[in-house]
Amino acid sequence: MNVNALAIFESVARHGNIRKASDELFVSPSAAAQRIRKLESELGCQLFERHSRGVSLTEKGKRLYKDVSAALGMLQRAVSDIQSDKNILTVSVPPSFGNKWLVPKLPEFRAMNPSVELYIIATDEIANFGNDGVDIAIRQASPPFDSQLEVVQLTQADLVIAYAPSYVDKKGQLPNNWDFRGYDQIDDGHYNWKRLSQAEPSFITGNLMTMNQTGMAIDTALAGEGFCISSRLLIERYIRHGELSVFRTLSIQSDKGFYLLNPKTKSDYHDVKKFKDWIVSAIADGTS
């Protein structure tokens, strides 16, 4: 049985609403609904009655909710007890943000805060603050967020088309305006090239290669294999070091910026405040 599916079930049951649960867990409503349907299929019974304004538990759903809620609460207490013994700050980040921005900057944070022991979780999975022991989550998301969370926007998702100079040296020249015929386009699974082609009438597509992670798309561009579309935040250090160049800053923008989220109950924790103050300052400074 998938623990994430049970966490989604617990949140949907508690809120009586799939959208509110998806906001709390940082997963799309469609993904949450799909997890619930799969759980119902695995159990062979209906857990929710669907209504126009939300959902309500069936009798079997009520029985499951009682036990799942207690079990998840027990897991959270166990995790919290272990973490309190070691004074560990648990930070959950998307893999691409972790690899491309956070890891290169961590020596700076550790030098400033040697007493803080970090546990970094790199995942695109949902962050359930009530059950998985996460103190801080950084997510590429869009408002609104759960009212129980303190939210800081770290940056807007400013998108750029980037390439390695070696790639253009190989091709001989840059594309003419929006004509990418004969050039290689690397997509990270967010379909920004498709959005660009819809927004720019003169856009002519080239050879498209799609990957399921932004970090892989950036690495492929760094290897001189084509143009990628990325949030500037993730590639700023490569631009500064001359490893990537910006072909264009895009007027189309992702509707999802980078946000730092933590439960309001942890806002006064010293280590949480130290990490938040540091990352906000580091991103505002923009150096790497």
CSV table of C-alpha atoms in Angstrom, one decimal:
chain,number,residue,atom,x,y,z
A,1,MET,CA,0.0,0.0,0.0
A,2,ASN,CA,1.4,3.4,-1.0
A,3,VAL,CA,2.0,5.7,2.0
A,4,ASN,CA,1.6,8.8,-0.1
A,5,ALA,CA,-1.8,7.6,-1.3
A,6,LEU,CA,-2.9,7.1,2.4
A,7,ALA,CA,-1.5,10.6,3.2
A,8,ILE,CA,-3.6,12.0,0.3
A,9,PHE,CA,-6.7,10.1,1.5
A,10,GLU,CA,-6.2,11.5,5.1
A,11,SER,CA,-5.9,15.0,3.8
A,12,VAL,CA,-8.9,14.8,1.5
A,13,ALA,CA,-11.0,13.2,4.3
A,14,ARG,CA,-10.0,15.9,6.8
A,15,HIS,CA,-10.7,18.8,4.4
A,16,GLY,CA,-13.7,17.2,2.6
A,17,ASN,CA,-12.3,18.7,-0.5
A,18,ILE,CA,-9.7,17.4,-3.1
A,19,ARG,CA,-8.4,20.9,-4.1
A,20,LYS,CA,-7.8,21.9,-0.5
A,21,ALA,CA,-5.9,18.7,0.1
A,22,SER,CA,-3.9,19.1,-3.1
A,23,ASP,CA,-2.9,22.6,-2.0
A,24,GLU,CA,-1.8,21.3,1.4
A,25,LEU,CA,0.3,18.5,-0.1
A,26,PHE,CA,1.7,20.3,-3.1
A,27,VAL,CA,0.2,18.0,-5.7
A,28,SER,CA,-2.2,18.8,-8.5
A,29,PRO,CA,-6.0,18.1,-7.9
A,30,SER,CA,-6.0,15.7,-10.8
A,31,ALA,CA,-3.1,13.7,-9.4
A,32,ALA,CA,-4.8,13.6,-5.9
A,33,ALA,CA,-8.0,12.4,-7.5
A,34,GLN,CA,-6.2,9.7,-9.4
A,35,ARG,CA,-4.4,8.5,-6.3
A,36,ILE,CA,-7.8,8.3,-4.5
A,37,ARG,CA,-9.4,6.3,-7.3
A,38,LYS,CA,-6.4,3.9,-7.4
A,39,LEU,CA,-6.6,3.4,-3.6
A,40,GLU,CA,-10.4,2.7,-3.9
A,41,SER,CA,-9.6,0.2,-6.7
A,42,GLU,CA,-6.9,-1.5,-4.6
A,43,LEU,CA,-9.2,-1.8,-1.6
A,44,GLY,CA,-12.2,-2.8,-3.7
A,45,CYS,CA,-14.6,-0.3,-2.2
A,46,GLN,CA,-15.7,3.3,-2.4
A,47,LEU,CA,-14.2,5.6,0.2
A,48,PHE,CA,-15.8,8.9,-0.8
A,49,GLU,CA,-19.2,10.1,-2.0
A,50,ARG,CA,-18.6,12.8,-4.6
A,51,HIS,CA,-20.6,16.0,-4.5
A,52,SER,CA,-20.6,19.2,-6.5
A,53,ARG,CA,-18.8,21.1,-3.7
A,54,GLY,CA,-16.6,18.4,-2.3
A,55,VAL,CA,-16.5,14.9,-1.0
A,56,SER,CA,-17.7,13.0,2.1
A,57,LEU,CA,-16.6,9.7,3.6
A,58,THR,CA,-18.6,6.6,3.1
A,59,GLU,CA,-18.9,4.2,6.1
A,60,LYS,CA,-15.9,2.2,5.0
A,61,GLY,CA,-14.1,5.5,4.4
A,62,LYS,CA,-14.8,6.6,7.9
A,63,ARG,CA,-13.4,3.4,9.3
A,64,LEU,CA,-10.2,3.7,7.2
A,65,TYR,CA,-9.8,7.4,8.1
A,66,LYS,CA,-9.9,6.7,11.8
A,67,ASP,CA,-7.0,4.2,11.6
A,68,VAL,CA,-5.0,6.0,8.9
A,69,SER,CA,-5.1,9.3,10.8
A,70,ALA,CA,-3.9,7.6,14.0
A,71,ALA,CA,-1.2,5.8,12.2
A,72,LEU,CA,0.1,8.8,10.4
A,73,GLY,CA,0.1,10.8,13.6
A,74,MET,CA,2.1,8.0,15.3
A,75,LEU,CA,4.6,8.1,12.4
A,76,GLN,CA,5.0,11.9,12.8
A,77,ARG,CA,5.5,11.6,16.5
A,78,ALA,CA,8.2,9.0,16.0
A,79,VAL,CA,10.0,11.1,13.3
A,80,SER,CA,9.8,14.2,15.5
A,81,ASP,CA,11.2,12.3,18.5
A,82,ILE,CA,14.2,11.2,16.5
A,83,GLN,CA,14.8,14.6,15.0
A,84,SER,CA,14.5,16.4,18.3
A,85,ASP,CA,17.2,14.1,19.7
A,86,LYS,CA,19.6,15.1,16.9
A,87,ASN,CA,18.4,18.7,16.3
A,88,ILE,CA,18.1,18.0,12.6
A,89,LEU,CA,16.6,20.5,10.1
A,90,THR,CA,14.8,18.6,7.4
A,91,VAL,CA,14.5,20.5,4.1
A,92,SER,CA,12.6,19.1,1.1
A,93,VAL,CA,13.5,20.4,-2.4
A,94,PRO,CA,12.8,19.5,-6.0
A,95,PRO,CA,15.8,17.5,-7.4
A,96,SER,CA,16.7,20.1,-10.0
A,97,PHE,CA,16.6,23.0,-7.5
A,98,GLY,CA,18.7,20.9,-5.1
A,99,ASN,CA,21.3,20.0,-7.7
A,100,LYS,CA,21.6,23.2,-9.6
A,101,TRP,CA,21.2,25.8,-6.9
A,102,LEU,CA,21.2,24.5,-3.3
A,103,VAL,CA,24.1,22.0,-3.3
A,104,PRO,CA,26.6,24.5,-4.7
A,105,LYS,CA,25.5,27.1,-2.1
A,106,LEU,CA,25.4,24.7,0.9
A,107,PRO,CA,29.1,25.3,2.0
A,108,GLU,CA,28.2,29.0,2.5
A,109,PHE,CA,25.2,28.1,4.8
A,110,ARG,CA,27.2,25.5,6.7
A,111,ALA,CA,30.1,27.9,7.3
A,112,MET,CA,27.7,30.5,8.7
A,113,ASN,CA,25.7,27.9,10.7
A,114,PRO,CA,28.0,25.1,11.8
A,115,SER,CA,25.7,23.9,14.6
A,116,VAL,CA,22.8,23.2,12.2
A,117,GLU,CA,22.6,19.6,11.0
A,118,LEU,CA,20.8,19.4,7.7
A,119,TYR,CA,18.8,16.6,6.2
A,120,ILE,CA,18.1,17.4,2.5
A,121,ILE,CA,15.3,15.4,0.8
A,122,ALA,CA,15.4,15.8,-3.0
A,123,THR,CA,12.0,14.8,-4.3
A,124,ASP,CA,9.1,15.9,-6.5
A,125,GLU,CA,6.7,14.0,-4.2
A,126,ILE,CA,4.2,15.8,-2.0
A,127,ALA,CA,5.4,17.2,1.3
A,128,ASN,CA,3.0,16.4,4.1
A,129,PHE,CA,4.3,18.5,7.0
A,130,GLY,CA,2.0,16.8,9.4
A,131,ASN,CA,3.4,13.3,8.8
A,132,ASP,CA,6.8,13.2,7.1
A,133,GLY,CA,8.9,15.4,9.5
A,134,VAL,CA,9.7,18.1,6.9
A,135,ASP,CA,10.5,21.4,8.5
A,136,ILE,CA,10.9,23.5,5.3
A,137,ALA,CA,9.8,22.7,1.8
A,138,ILE,CA,10.9,24.6,-1.4
A,139,ARG,CA,8.5,24.0,-4.3
A,140,GLN,CA,7.9,25.4,-7.7
A,141,ALA,CA,4.2,26.1,-7.2
A,142,SER,CA,1.5,28.7,-7.5
A,143,PRO,CA,-0.8,30.3,-4.8
A,144,PRO,CA,-3.1,29.9,-2.9
A,145,PHE,CA,-1.4,27.8,-0.2
A,146,ASP,CA,-2.8,26.2,2.9
A,147,SER,CA,-3.6,28.8,5.6
A,148,GLN,CA,-1.6,26.8,8.1
A,149,LEU,CA,1.6,27.5,6.2
A,150,GLU,CA,4.0,30.5,6.3
A,151,VAL,CA,4.9,31.2,2.7
A,152,VAL,CA,7.8,33.2,1.2
A,153,GLN,CA,8.2,33.7,-2.5
A,154,LEU,CA,11.9,33.2,-3.3
A,155,THR,CA,11.7,34.2,-7.0
A,156,GLN,CA,9.4,34.4,-10.0
A,157,ALA,CA,9.9,31.7,-12.6
A,158,ASP,CA,11.7,33.9,-15.1
A,159,LEU,CA,12.3,31.7,-18.1
A,160,VAL,CA,15.2,32.0,-20.5
A,161,ILE,CA,16.4,30.1,-23.6
A,162,ALA,CA,20.0,29.0,-22.9
A,163,TYR,CA,22.7,27.2,-24.8
A,164,ALA,CA,26.4,26.3,-24.5
A,165,PRO,CA,28.7,28.4,-26.6
A,166,SER,CA,30.2,25.2,-28.0
A,167,TYR,CA,26.8,24.3,-29.5
A,168,VAL,CA,26.6,27.5,-31.5
A,169,ASP,CA,30.2,27.2,-32.5
A,170,LYS,CA,29.3,23.8,-33.9
A,171,LYS,CA,26.3,25.2,-35.7
A,172,GLY,CA,28.1,28.3,-37.0
A,173,GLN,CA,25.4,30.8,-35.9
A,174,LEU,CA,22.4,31.5,-33.7
A,175,PRO,CA,18.9,30.9,-35.0
A,176,ASN,CA,17.4,33.7,-37.0
A,177,ASN,CA,14.7,35.2,-34.8
A,178,TRP,CA,12.3,32.3,-33.9
A,179,ASP,CA,13.4,30.0,-36.7
A,180,PHE,CA,14.8,26.9,-35.0
A,181,ARG,CA,14.9,24.7,-38.1
A,182,GLY,CA,18.1,22.6,-37.9
A,183,TYR,CA,18.6,23.3,-34.2
A,184,ASP,CA,18.0,21.1,-31.2
A,185,GLN,CA,15.5,22.0,-28.5
A,186,ILE,CA,15.6,20.3,-25.1
A,187,ASP,CA,12.4,20.1,-23.1
A,188,ASP,CA,12.3,19.4,-19.4
A,189,GLY,CA,8.8,18.0,-19.3
A,190,HIS,CA,7.1,21.3,-18.6
A,191,TYR,CA,6.2,21.8,-22.3
A,192,ASN,CA,7.6,25.3,-22.4
A,193,TRP,CA,8.7,25.0,-26.1
A,194,LYS,CA,5.1,24.1,-26.9
A,195,ARG,CA,3.8,27.2,-25.0
A,196,LEU,CA,6.4,29.3,-26.8
A,197,SER,CA,5.3,28.0,-30.2
A,198,GLN,CA,1.7,28.9,-29.3
A,199,ALA,CA,2.6,32.4,-28.1
A,200,GLU,CA,5.0,33.3,-31.0
A,201,PRO,CA,3.3,33.1,-34.4
A,202,SER,CA,6.6,33.2,-36.2
A,203,PHE,CA,8.1,30.3,-34.2
A,204,ILE,CA,9.3,27.4,-36.3
A,205,THR,CA,10.2,24.3,-34.3
A,206,GLY,CA,13.4,22.3,-34.7
A,207,ASN,CA,14.5,18.9,-33.4
A,208,LEU,CA,12.8,18.3,-30.0
A,209,MET,CA,14.1,16.1,-27.3
A,210,THR,CA,12.1,15.7,-24.1
A,211,MET,CA,13.3,14.7,-20.6
A,212,ASN,CA,11.4,14.4,-17.3
A,213,GLN,CA,13.7,16.5,-15.2
A,214,THR,CA,14.9,20.1,-15.5
A,215,GLY,CA,18.3,19.2,-14.2
A,216,MET,CA,18.8,16.7,-17.0
A,217,ALA,CA,17.7,19.2,-19.6
A,218,ILE,CA,20.2,21.7,-18.2
A,219,ASP,CA,23.0,19.1,-18.2
A,220,THR,CA,22.2,18.3,-21.8
A,221,ALA,CA,22.5,21.9,-22.8
A,222,LEU,CA,25.8,22.2,-20.9
A,223,ALA,CA,27.1,19.2,-22.9
A,224,GLY,CA,26.5,21.3,-26.1
A,225,GLU,CA,23.5,19.4,-27.3
A,226,GLY,CA,21.0,22.2,-27.9
A,227,PHE,CA,18.9,24.9,-26.4
A,228,CYS,CA,17.0,24.5,-23.2
A,229,ILE,CA,14.3,26.6,-21.5
A,230,SER,CA,14.9,27.0,-17.8
A,231,SER,CA,14.2,29.3,-14.8
A,232,ARG,CA,17.2,31.7,-14.7
A,233,LEU,CA,17.7,31.0,-11.0
A,234,LEU,CA,18.7,27.4,-11.8
A,235,ILE,CA,21.4,28.3,-14.4
A,236,GLU,CA,22.6,31.7,-13.1
A,237,ARG,CA,26.0,30.3,-12.0
A,238,TYR,CA,26.5,28.7,-15.4
A,239,ILE,CA,25.8,32.0,-17.1
A,240,ARG,CA,28.2,33.8,-14.8
A,241,HIS,CA,31.0,31.3,-15.5
A,242,GLY,CA,30.4,31.4,-19.2
A,243,GLU,CA,29.3,27.8,-19.5
A,244,LEU,CA,25.8,28.9,-20.8
A,245,SER,CA,24.6,31.9,-22.7
A,246,VAL,CA,21.2,33.3,-22.9
A,247,PHE,CA,19.6,33.4,-26.3
A,248,ARG,CA,16.4,35.1,-25.2
A,249,THR,CA,14.5,36.0,-22.0
A,250,LEU,CA,11.0,34.9,-22.6
A,251,SER,CA,7.9,36.9,-22.2
A,252,ILE,CA,5.9,33.8,-21.6
A,253,GLN,CA,6.3,32.9,-17.9
A,254,SER,CA,5.6,29.8,-15.9
A,255,ASP,CA,2.7,30.3,-13.6
A,256,LYS,CA,4.8,28.6,-10.9
A,257,GLY,CA,7.5,30.5,-9.0
A,258,PHE,CA,9.8,29.1,-6.3
A,259,TYR,CA,8.3,29.3,-2.8
A,260,LEU,CA,9.6,28.4,0.6
A,261,LEU,CA,6.9,26.9,2.9
A,262,ASN,CA,6.9,25.9,6.5
A,263,PRO,CA,4.2,25.2,9.1
A,264,LYS,CA,3.4,28.3,11.1
A,265,THR,CA,3.9,26.2,14.2
A,266,LYS,CA,7.6,26.1,13.3
A,267,SER,CA,8.1,29.7,12.3
A,268,ASP,CA,9.9,30.5,15.5
A,269,TYR,CA,12.3,27.6,15.5
A,270,HIS,CA,15.8,29.0,15.5
A,271,ASP,CA,17.2,26.7,12.7
A,272,VAL,CA,14.1,27.3,10.5
A,273,LYS,CA,14.7,31.1,10.9
A,274,LYS,CA,18.4,30.7,10.1
A,275,PHE,CA,17.8,28.8,6.9
A,276,LYS,CA,15.0,31.0,5.7
A,277,ASP,CA,17.0,34.2,6.4
A,278,TRP,CA,20.0,32.7,4.6
A,279,ILE,CA,18.2,31.4,1.5
A,280,VAL,CA,16.2,34.6,1.0
A,281,SER,CA,19.4,36.7,1.2
A,282,ALA,CA,21.4,34.3,-1.1
A,283,ILE,CA,18.7,34.4,-3.8
A,284,ALA,CA,18.3,38.1,-3.6
A,285,ASP,CA,22.1,38.5,-3.8
A,286,GLY,CA,22.1,36.4,-6.9
A,287,THR,CA,25.8,35.5,-6.8
A,288,SER,CA,27.1,32.0,-7.0
